[in-house]
C-alpha angles and dihedrals in degrees: 000000000000118000141164120237138175121235134188101262097181142352115243088215126249092286100031131106113244119239135189094259090064083083130059133202117218146164121254143151141246129199117279089223135067114219122212111292095019135105133202108226134188112221114240105167138009126199119225111200136176093241088068087076090076090052091063092066125085086240118032091203086230131096093214097047122073120205122250108245124233111265088006123120114265121230143189140129111351144164131208150158124248114240098174130014141190092168114107093222099045132068138188109278094029115136110228138177140197141180092227100047109157115241092245137108096244130007141174108234137176107265091221089061094061133078121215118235132215108210096195089071092071099030095264093302094131092178089067089075087071091051132011093016097031138054094317093054090045090053092052096045102040090041091058094043097044103036108014096064089209115181123192108238096020093105097235129176118217124195123196125197119200081027095164094054127097097272097028093055090055098039093059091053093044093048085060093047090052094053112278113145098205132029124190122184132205116207140150109249137035091243090058091050095047090051091052092051103039098031107026104035103244112153092225145351134213121212097214090202093060125061132341111319096199091053093047091049093051090054099042094043105039095164092051127247121302098176128023119195098199118198100154116036119192123080099344092054092047088056093047094049094050089063096046127119134243114284091008129152137236115196101211100213102149146340105210096161088063100044094094094055130078095247132133117257118272093029115227118253122244113269097255093047092047088054090057095047090052096043091051095042091238112175116226107171128166108259120201115176094207089070091067100050090127087073092044098103100049094040091052089052090052093051089048090051091051091050092049089051093049090240092118115055116203133205130189137183104208120192118195124231136021091254089067099056096099091053092045087054091050093052094049094052090052091054092247097135135070118223123343120357109225130174116212107214103177136350 
C-alpha cells in the first residue's frame, strides 16, 4: 500500500534554529496484510511540540527521548482511526492514540501500543486528546499538583511564562481552578495577552517584547510570586525568580528559549539568580510527566470534566496537510501559534 510520510531531512545543529526544510515529505509503502496483534490505522491528527527540538539532534541530552534518525520517519503524539484489526481489543472504526505515532498517512501498528479513545469525553473534539485532554493537559495539571504546592485559600500568586502556548494557556487556568487567587501570564504579542485575559481568565498578561518586564511584574504581583510555571527559561525566568517569595515553587516544565543552545537540561541559573533561589528556599526540581502515569486516568477524567463544564478553555492552531508539518514545527518554535499546534492529516 502506498502512503506518504515525513522524514528527518537534515539536522539544524545543536545551536541552530530549525526550519521547515529539516523535514522531507516522501512516498513510501506499508504491508498489504496485517499480522496477529496488529492494526492498520489512518492518521487523523499529529501533535507538534517543543520537546521535539531535542530529537532533531544526534544526542537528545535526555535518557527518555530517542533522537530522530536522518531519512527515517519522525514520530510523536498522534491520533487515528482503525481501518483493519487483528487485535482482540480493537475493532474497525475505533479511535486510538499513541505517544510514538509515525508521521505518515497510514500505518500498521502493534495494537498493544495504542490507547483507545472515547470521543464523548471531549465533546467529539478528538484533537483535544493531543492537547488539553492529553499529555499537554496532564503536564499542566500534574505539574501544578506535584510541584506547585497550590493550596486553596492560601492567597497564592502564579506567574506563567510562555502563557499563550499549549501548556501555558492551560496551566494558568488550572492554577486558578486548583486555588490560586491571582494568575499572571507572560506572552509575546498584544493579541496573545488579550486572549489570556479576556478568554482564559488570567488576571493580567505581560507582553515581554514591550516595556520592562520586571517593572510590570512588580505592579501586577504586588505580593510577590508564589508559584512560577516556567515554560521558557532564560532572561524572562531570571526576572520572575528575582521576584519570588520565600519558600515559593518553580514548576520546571520547559525551557524553550534554550532548546537551540548546547546546554544541559535543565540549564543552570546565572550565579546571582541561583543565589536568590537558595536564599529564599525556592524549589526548582525537574518535572517529567511520564513519571506520574499512575495518575493519568484520573487526571484525564478531571481535565475532560473541566472541558465539558466550560471551565477549561482550549485553543488550537490547526495546520492542514502532512506536507505542512515542517512549517508548523518552525512556526511553533518561533512562537507563532496560540495554544496547541496540531496537524490535521486526513478527515
